[in-house]
Structure formats: structure tokens, C-alpha cells
Amino acid sequence: MNAIVNNVDESVRELMRDVELGASAGAFRAVKIDRRSFLKYTGLMGGGLVLGFSLSTPADAAAAAAGDFTPNAFLRISRNGSILIFNKGPEIGQGIMTAFPLIIAEELDANWADVVVEQAPVNPAVFGRQSAGGSRSIPDSWDQLRKAGAVARSMLMSAAAAQWKVPVESLSTRDSAVWNGKRSLSYGALAAKAAGLAVPDAATVKLKERKDYRLLGKSYTGVDNRKVVTGAPLFGIDQQLPGLKFAVYEKCPAVGGKVRSANLDEIKKLPGVRDAFVIEGNGKTTEIMPGVAIVADSTWAAFQAQRQLKVDWDETDASKDSWSALAARAAELGKLPVGEKTLVNTGAVDDALKGAAKTVSGFYTYPFVSHAPLEPQNCTAWSHDGIVEFWAPSQTADRALTTVAGALGVPVEKVTIHQTRVGGGFGRRLMNDYVCEAGAIAQRFNGPVKLTWTREQDMAHDFFRAGGFHSLTGGVDAAGKLTAWRNHFITFSQDGKVPSSGADWSAEQFPAQNMANYQLSHTLLPLKTPTGPWRAPRSCSVAWVIQCFLHELSAAAGRDHRDFLLEVMGEPRLLQGGLNTGRAADVIKLATEKAGWGRKLPAGHGMGLAFHFSHSGHFAEVAEVSVDANKRIRLHRMVVAGDIGPIINMSGASNQCEGGVLDGYSTMFGLEITMENGRIQQSNFHQYPLLRIADQPKVEVHFIQSEHPPTGVGEPALPPVAPAICNAIYAATGHRVRTLPLTKEGFSAA
Amino acid sequence: MVTLNLRVNGKERTLTDVDPSTPLLWVLRDSLSLVGTKFGCGMAVCGACTVLVDGAPVRACSTPAGGLAGKNITTIEGLARSEKELHPLQQAWIDHDVPQCGYCQAGQLMSAAALLARTPAPTDQDIDAAMAGNLCRCGTYQRIRAAIHTAAGKLSRSKA
């Protein structure tokens, strides 16, 4: 195996742990700050106090003199009553630019119409986590943001109490004002006075009770929607600077290839080309792989020059991966009931299978897929005045600071990153390879450069959702109860020891803890193609296998699948890994009730149910499909029932579920990435056919707003989609789909 | 290399020393700083770069700028009727909270604007046909459809 790729995979795996397991739900990670970071922050912002961090500085005094109230880094209330809230997280389409400020505004008791939202500087020493991944934004920041609002509200109340000379207990707040009976003082009127007060310890400030919420749970349009619909420059690719030049960066089509030589002299003579040079890179796919940079006067000139570029690649260590060969090997291995390593073995599976009234076996295959965000990878970088400055559409700008500093060999203090809006994340931009590349080009060029990948490069150089293979056998007893489950998972590894990123299976995964006789083993196939987190990593593929195979078993037993699934869930209890079987049962009941489970359907129609727990979210979904004699399929309706605790922004949360359904459907319907001789075979959307508006089903979203702490919704609505649809296809036709995408089994769109 | 005279959003723009085969997209984005029109695929299959040329939707990534002299080019920056008054589609997009990442939405809006200009009260089938060239990776099609119907209703009322 190639040491380069091993190294890479460890870095991605570390990221995956951070994304998936970084913090326990609802935990408040205290923001620690040192003096230097604080001063850097105040230098950028012109005054402000960190939550729970009280001091007097000249900048603070200046802010106070201006009549502004800056109780912490998230908030500034000016004398005219406008309330500026800084969103600390990357907006990748998940709606955090609206959701985060709403949480602060709720505890502040602000009038939402008074609130203006701006993107915060990237400074994790001040703001804590500044990443978007793992649906962790809401659970990780819920307490921090509530306290940021509550501290300010407490100080405004103290200011009003002093002005009126009344006890603070006699006061209340609403609509950006402090109230004492019928008289009120607006927050703007109190700003200067509040700015002179000591900031209370956030731990001592009382948070609102849920019943008193005025803002949370209602529907809000995104705070930047007006800018989006008028074409304002928001995204990374929209960045403009005086003297900006435009770059491309060509890498080996087979990952791991190095530059032997290139026709640089010819390229430099082409119209509009300013420079062309080889970058050795550091051999990490998450940072800088070897390649050729071209800098030109326009993006088009750079693209044109890229087409003329001829590179002699040294492919000694490059990937030779072949999907057809890997799939053939997996089919052979699938004949073995148990893989090379047993991961879980509870009860006595062999005995249970022998004693089963009915057994079922199946071999499931799903492909690699690409993230394909619509905004191709890009980044603007400028090396000047001893610093390297970036404008990056990253999902992990906080992590990018240290990654980029390490890759470029500069101190982290000399790196500045400006967070831009992100034209789709889906996990792709957890990696900051394109940021590092832009930095490496900027270090060699005098002036700001914008690196833009072509769509073809974006599809070729992804960290793909890994494909996989599952050889399953299960059994039910005479009463139709699930008694045995055996899964030989054939997956991939970069190092021959552990599965590639996103290509593993957790020992806690349902239904391991819901039955007596359960066995899970795996066999690892060698892989060099980079893999990584893709929307609902792991869950986006294994939920399909688990929930379809469960349906195979309930169908074999002649059981109603809803009853069977509820029986497998069992009594309400909390399982290892966070699955709460009571919450699961509640969403299964709600989804089936709303869908009219069991009602008579038109000929050729079928209904399918699936459940999956991931990212702290419990989701059940019911699909209604029709399939004609020519295997032409239509998804008519998808009913989604989810429990993610209290909803922050109802419109935003529903939008995430609607999008999750379409993404899940699109992916399972016709998308696959294949590779031969290490080269990705698909180049652009004509070979990677995302579904279009005519294919949109009616999506209905229902939430159970339980009393559990709120959790994220960018991902957990996606995993049940594919199994719900496949179970519906079985109900409509009796055909069991065991290979994705559906087009591989001859289905097409009606 | 030629000098190009383009009429973009009602303004005459003169560009010197331009390769006439340069796609309109890059002229808009890199030369005219009109970055609302987006790059998605470069081969006219995703629709992110949709603009109007004499009212018809065109994929700017695959349309050479050299052939557009004398034609009226409208980009997302020119869709609103004025600084204060958005196009009814833009307002409907806001009211329905359509965008997720938002990257495709300029192209979606331009295709929808072309549709409503010739079909003021479109059916779902009309919408399917007119919007087929525009991908939304986030999956906001359900809201796009609803917003087009809302805007169509407002347009027909305002004309009545």
C-alpha cells in the first residue's frame, strides 16, 4: 500500500470522528480565549466582549462611548435600536445563518424585525466550533448561543432597573424592550447604560423556559434570501478583489500520480496566461497533491490553457482501482457467510438460523457516489504583508486555519480566513484541499488569485461516499418474530487494517441491540480512491441495507411491516449510540398514520416504510410509488415523520427534510461513480444525472417536537428514503431491489 | 480579439480585446463583475448560468459572447423592476423560503421569468417543461413550483 494514501485516510478518519462524535448532544463546550486571540478579534471587529469574559479595554470604552452595547462577540445593540447578530457557522444551505441568530434573539427577547445578521470572523478561540458537519451545529451551540442572548437580556434589565430605580424582579422583556407594567425602555435606549455594566457569569444567567418562547418554532425565510434572489455576491466563487487573477490546478486523474514534466513553456505563451508552474504538494489528498497551476487574466483563459496542458504523470504510486474488478471480487466473497473479522457476535446465530421457521438471504450492492455540490470547489487566496488571506466556501473554516498553516508552512497566526456562503456542502467541503491549493498558488504569485475547479475536476477529485456489499441471512420464528441476523459486510480499506472513511459499520447499529442472535463481520478490499463523509455518512448507505432486509424478513413471515418494525423496536428504552426506541416508535406511528398505511391503493401502486436513527434524529418515512409493466417508476408521495426535539425554524427544518428526500431519491435512482485504472468514469452531470423538477414527489413533513434537546436536521431525513422507496417497489411489484442505483436493475423514470 | 458592445440589463457595455468565443458567462462574471450568474457545469446541463437573451432563456456558459451584439441580455441583477420593487418571482422565492444553498436559484429564477413572460398562468406540466434544464442539488423543486404558481397568480392579478 502507498504510504501517501494511508496518511490521507487517517486524516479523513480523524475528521469523521470529529464530525460524528465531536461532542455529546446538547453539551456546552466552554469558549476559552487567550489575550492575543481576544485582541485579534477586537482588531477585526472594533470592540466586543466574549461571553462571560469581562474586561475594560480602550476598544470596549470606544464602543461604549459610541453608545453601542456589545455584551459578547455575538451581539451588538446600537443606540438606534438595531440589533446586529453575528452568525458564527458556515452557511452551506442548512439554514444556520437564520437558525443561530434566532436562538440568540429568542433569549434576548428581540423583535426579529430589528435583527441584522452578519457572518462572524473565523476565530474559534472566540466563537468555539465554526464548522458545519454531522448535523452538529444546533446541538453543539444551543447552550452557547442561548447564553449569549440571555447575558445581554440580563444586562439590559439591570440597566432598566437602575434607570427606573425599581427591583429587577419587577421587570420583563419583549419586542426588544424592557417593560415595567405599561412603561417600557427600548434596548436601543438602554444600550449605552448596559454597556457600562459588568458582564455577568453566563453560568448564573437564567435561560427562558420553552413555554415562554416567542420566536422559536415558527417559520422564517432565510436572512440572506433577498441577496440570493437578486444575485448579490455571496459565494466563494463570487469573490472579487482589485487585481484579481484566475487560476486552475491540474492533478493526476488517478489519485497519487506525480508530475514528471509538463509543457509549461507552451502554456505560458498562451493568450491571457500570466504564469504556469508545478506544485510538488505534500502527498495528502486532503491538502495538496502534486499538480500544475496556471494563472491567467480570466477564468476562461485559464480553462482554455488547461485544455492545452500536457502533463507526463508518474503513476508508479497512483491508484489502479477498478470498480468492476472490486465488484467481482466482492461477489465471490459474498458466498462466505462470515468475513475475515467478526465485529459483533451475540447469541447463537447459526443455531437460530437452523431453528428458524423461515430464512431469507440476499446480497446487497450500492455504488460509490459523488457530493457534486453545484458550486464547484474554489477559493480565493492572497499572500501579502506577511500573511496569507483566504476567502473560502469551507464547511470547516476553523479546522482550515490549522490545516492550511501546516500545509503552507506558515504560522497559524499568519493565516486569515473569511467565511463565504457555501454553494452546497453535503460533506465535500469538510475537506479543505482546494483551500490549501489556492494558498500554495498564492504563495508563488504576486497578487490575489481565485482558484476555480472545473466540474470535471470536481467529480474526479472527490472524497466519495464509498460503495459496499452486504451478504445477509436472517430468520423469523413460527410466530413471525425476528430471531436471527447475519451480515458479512464487504467494504474497503486504504491501509488493510481499518475501513476507509465512511465505509465502516458501527457495532451499535440497529438492530444489533434489538435481538438475541446477531452477527456482523467484515472483509476489507484494498482501495486508493479517496472516500469521506457524504450527507449522513454510513447511514446514507447502511440504512438501505438494514431497512430493506428487515422488510424481506417481515414479508417472508407474512407480517404487516409496521407491526413487525414496532415489535423489533420493543419497549421504550435508550440504546447504546443514542437510539431511543420510544421516539422511534412514535415517528413510525406518526408517519404511517399520516400516509394512510394499509389503505387500498390504485393498481400498480405500493407503499413502503423505513426508519433510521442517525445524527441524534429519529426519522420514519413512507413512500408511495407506482411501477408499470416496463419498470417505469414514479415516486408520488413521501411522508416524513421526525423527532429532533424542538424546532428552531419550522420552514428551514422542513426544507432540509424536503431536500433530504429529493437527495436520497436522486442518489438511489440513477447515480453512481465508477472507476477503472484509478480514473473516475463520470465527468459531468450528463453522466451523473441528478433528478429534475418533473421527478419531484409530493413531500410532507411532520415533526414530533419532543422535550429532548434540539438536534440537527441536515442529514437524518435522508437515510430512510432509499429503503422506503425499495420497500414500496416490492409492495407494488414483488420485485426486491438489491442493487443500487435503480437504473442498474432496469428501472426508469415514468 | 475584438471589441464587443453588449447591452446588459439595459446598459450599453463596451469590452475591448475580447476573444469573441469567450462564453457570455465569463464576460459577465470576470469582466463585468456581474457574479449573480453562476458557473455549474460548463456544458449547458445544469442551468446555473441561465440568463435571458431577448427574453429567451440561454445557458451563458455555452453561448459565445461574440454573437450577442445588439441583443438584450438580462441577468439576475436586472430581473427586479427597480431597487425597491422585486420581480414577483423574487418575492415569491422569499415568501416560500425557497433557497437552501441558493447557488442554483439565479438560474431557476431566470428560467421561471422566461416561462411567465410567455405563459402567465402555467400548469405543472408547463413548469416541468420550462424548468427541466435547471438542476437544484439541494432539492428545492417543491418550493420552486409553489413559488412560480404564487408569482403567476400575482402577475395575472396585477394585469387584470
PDB file of N, CA and C in Angstrom, chain A residues 159-191:
ATOM      1  N   ALA A 159     -29.880  47.476  33.544  1.00  0.00           N
ATOM      2  CA  ALA A 159     -29.780  48.887  33.159  1.00  0.00           C
ATOM      3  C   ALA A 159     -31.125  49.591  33.354  1.00  0.00           C
ATOM      4  N   ALA A 160     -32.198  48.909  32.972  1.00  0.00           N
ATOM      5  CA  ALA A 160     -33.535  49.494  33.127  1.00  0.00           C
ATOM      6  C   ALA A 160     -33.897  49.640  34.599  1.00  0.00           C
ATOM      7  N   ALA A 161     -33.533  48.649  35.402  1.00  0.00           N
ATOM      8  CA  ALA A 161     -33.831  48.696  36.837  1.00  0.00           C
ATOM      9  C   ALA A 161     -33.139  49.888  37.479  1.00  0.00           C
ATOM     10  N   ALA A 162     -31.887  50.127  37.061  1.00  0.00           N
ATOM     11  CA  ALA A 162     -31.142  51.261  37.616  1.00  0.00           C
ATOM     12  C   ALA A 162     -31.781  52.581  37.183  1.00  0.00           C
ATOM     13  N   GLN A 163     -32.192  52.644  35.917  1.00  0.00           N
ATOM     14  CA  GLN A 163     -32.774  53.895  35.419  1.00  0.00           C
ATOM     15  C   GLN A 163     -34.098  54.218  36.103  1.00  0.00           C
ATOM     16  N   TRP A 164     -34.925  53.193  36.271  1.00  0.00           N
ATOM     17  CA  TRP A 164     -36.248  53.405  36.887  1.00  0.00           C
ATOM     18  C   TRP A 164     -36.186  53.364  38.422  1.00  0.00           C
ATOM     19  N   LYS A 165     -35.008  52.885  38.938  1.00  0.00           N
ATOM     20  CA  LYS A 165     -34.865  52.682  40.375  1.00  0.00           C
ATOM     21  C   LYS A 165     -35.945  51.751  40.923  1.00  0.00           C
ATOM     22  N   VAL A 166     -36.094  50.621  40.243  1.00  0.00           N
ATOM     23  CA  VAL A 166     -37.036  49.575  40.682  1.00  0.00           C
ATOM     24  C   VAL A 166     -36.285  48.259  40.742  1.00  0.00           C
ATOM     25  N   PRO A 167     -36.803  47.299  41.509  1.00  0.00           N
ATOM     26  CA  PRO A 167     -36.128  45.992  41.549  1.00  0.00           C
ATOM     27  C   PRO A 167     -36.209  45.297  40.185  1.00  0.00           C
ATOM     28  N   VAL A 168     -35.145  44.602  39.819  1.00  0.00           N
ATOM     29  CA  VAL A 168     -35.095  43.944  38.516  1.00  0.00           C
ATOM     30  C   VAL A 168     -36.193  42.882  38.395  1.00  0.00           C
ATOM     31  N   GLU A 169     -36.621  42.363  39.558  1.00  0.00           N
ATOM     32  CA  GLU A 169     -37.672  41.334  39.550  1.00  0.00           C
ATOM     33  C   GLU A 169     -39.003  41.879  39.039  1.00  0.00           C
ATOM     34  N   SER A 170     -39.160  43.208  39.071  1.00  0.00           N
ATOM     35  CA  SER A 170     -40.435  43.795  38.634  1.00  0.00           C
ATOM     36  C   SER A 170     -40.474  43.996  37.115  1.00  0.00           C
ATOM     37  N   LEU A 171     -39.400  43.563  36.434  1.00  0.00           N
ATOM     38  CA  LEU A 171     -39.289  43.852  35.001  1.00  0.00           C
ATOM     39  C   LEU A 171     -39.481  42.593  34.145  1.00  0.00           C
ATOM     40  N   SER A 172     -39.899  42.836  32.926  1.00  0.00           N
ATOM     41  CA  SER A 172     -39.968  41.755  31.938  1.00  0.00           C
ATOM     42  C   SER A 172     -39.425  42.297  30.609  1.00  0.00           C
ATOM     43  N   THR A 173     -39.267  41.397  29.649  1.00  0.00           N
ATOM     44  CA  THR A 173     -38.749  41.823  28.334  1.00  0.00           C
ATOM     45  C   THR A 173     -39.613  41.246  27.229  1.00  0.00           C
ATOM     46  N   ARG A 174     -39.777  42.026  26.190  1.00  0.00           N
ATOM     47  CA  ARG A 174     -40.366  41.534  24.928  1.00  0.00           C
ATOM     48  C   ARG A 174     -40.167  42.602  23.859  1.00  0.00           C
ATOM     49  N   ASP A 175     -40.174  42.178  22.614  1.00  0.00           N
ATOM     50  CA  ASP A 175     -40.082  43.090  21.465  1.00  0.00           C
ATOM     51  C   ASP A 175     -38.937  44.099  21.589  1.00  0.00           C
ATOM     52  N   SER A 176     -37.779  43.640  21.919  1.00  0.00           N
ATOM     53  CA  SER A 176     -36.578  44.491  22.004  1.00  0.00           C
ATOM     54  C   SER A 176     -36.738  45.617  23.013  1.00  0.00           C
ATOM     55  N   ALA A 177     -37.416  45.364  24.104  1.00  0.00           N
ATOM     56  CA  ALA A 177     -37.600  46.391  25.132  1.00  0.00           C
ATOM     57  C   ALA A 177     -37.755  45.746  26.499  1.00  0.00           C
ATOM     58  N   VAL A 178     -37.397  46.526  27.533  1.00  0.00           N
ATOM     59  CA  VAL A 178     -37.647  46.115  28.917  1.00  0.00           C
ATOM     60  C   VAL A 178     -38.934  46.800  29.377  1.00  0.00           C
ATOM     61  N   TRP A 179     -39.761  46.036  30.043  1.00  0.00           N
ATOM     62  CA  TRP A 179     -41.083  46.529  30.445  1.00  0.00           C
ATOM     63  C   TRP A 179     -41.222  46.521  31.965  1.00  0.00           C
ATOM     64  N   ASN A 180     -41.906  47.594  32.463  1.00  0.00           N
ATOM     65  CA  ASN A 180     -42.289  47.663  33.870  1.00  0.00           C
ATOM     66  C   ASN A 180     -43.747  48.112  33.857  1.00  0.00           C
ATOM     67  N   GLY A 181     -44.638  47.134  33.980  1.00  0.00           N
ATOM     68  CA  GLY A 181     -46.046  47.463  33.775  1.00  0.00           C
ATOM     69  C   GLY A 181     -46.249  47.926  32.353  1.00  0.00           C
ATOM     70  N   LYS A 182     -46.803  49.147  32.200  1.00  0.00           N
ATOM     71  CA  LYS A 182     -47.092  49.625  30.838  1.00  0.00           C
ATOM     72  C   LYS A 182     -45.979  50.488  30.270  1.00  0.00           C
ATOM     73  N   ARG A 183     -44.992  50.839  31.121  1.00  0.00           N
ATOM     74  CA  ARG A 183     -43.905  51.658  30.590  1.00  0.00           C
ATOM     75  C   ARG A 183     -42.773  50.753  30.090  1.00  0.00           C
ATOM     76  N   SER A 184     -42.066  51.253  29.102  1.00  0.00           N
ATOM     77  CA  SER A 184     -41.005  50.432  28.521  1.00  0.00           C
ATOM     78  C   SER A 184     -39.814  51.300  28.129  1.00  0.00           C
ATOM     79  N   LEU A 185     -38.665  50.648  28.083  1.00  0.00           N
ATOM     80  CA  LEU A 185     -37.438  51.263  27.565  1.00  0.00           C
ATOM     81  C   LEU A 185     -36.893  50.338  26.485  1.00  0.00           C
ATOM     82  N   SER A 186     -36.692  50.902  25.295  1.00  0.00           N
ATOM     83  CA  SER A 186     -36.199  50.059  24.201  1.00  0.00           C
ATOM     84  C   SER A 186     -34.749  49.664  24.474  1.00  0.00           C
ATOM     85  N   TYR A 187     -34.345  48.557  23.851  1.00  0.00           N
ATOM     86  CA  TYR A 187     -32.964  48.104  24.009  1.00  0.00           C
ATOM     87  C   TYR A 187     -31.997  49.172  23.491  1.00  0.00           C
ATOM     88  N   GLY A 188     -32.386  49.862  22.443  1.00  0.00           N
ATOM     89  CA  GLY A 188     -31.525  50.922  21.906  1.00  0.00           C
ATOM     90  C   GLY A 188     -31.317  52.022  22.937  1.00  0.00           C
ATOM     91  N   ALA A 189     -32.394  52.381  23.611  1.00  0.00           N
ATOM     92  CA  ALA A 189     -32.309  53.440  24.627  1.00  0.00           C
ATOM     93  C   ALA A 189     -31.471  53.000  25.819  1.00  0.00           C
ATOM     94  N   LEU A 190     -31.404  51.691  26.040  1.00  0.00           N
ATOM     95  CA  LEU A 190     -30.662  51.169  27.192  1.00  0.00           C
ATOM     96  C   LEU A 190     -29.220  50.789  26.837  1.00  0.00           C
ATOM     97  N   ALA A 191     -28.886  50.821  25.554  1.00  0.00           N
ATOM     98  CA  ALA A 191     -27.602  50.262  25.111  1.00  0.00           C
ATOM     99  C   ALA A 191     -26.404  50.895  25.817  1.00  0.00           C
TER     100      ALA A 191
END
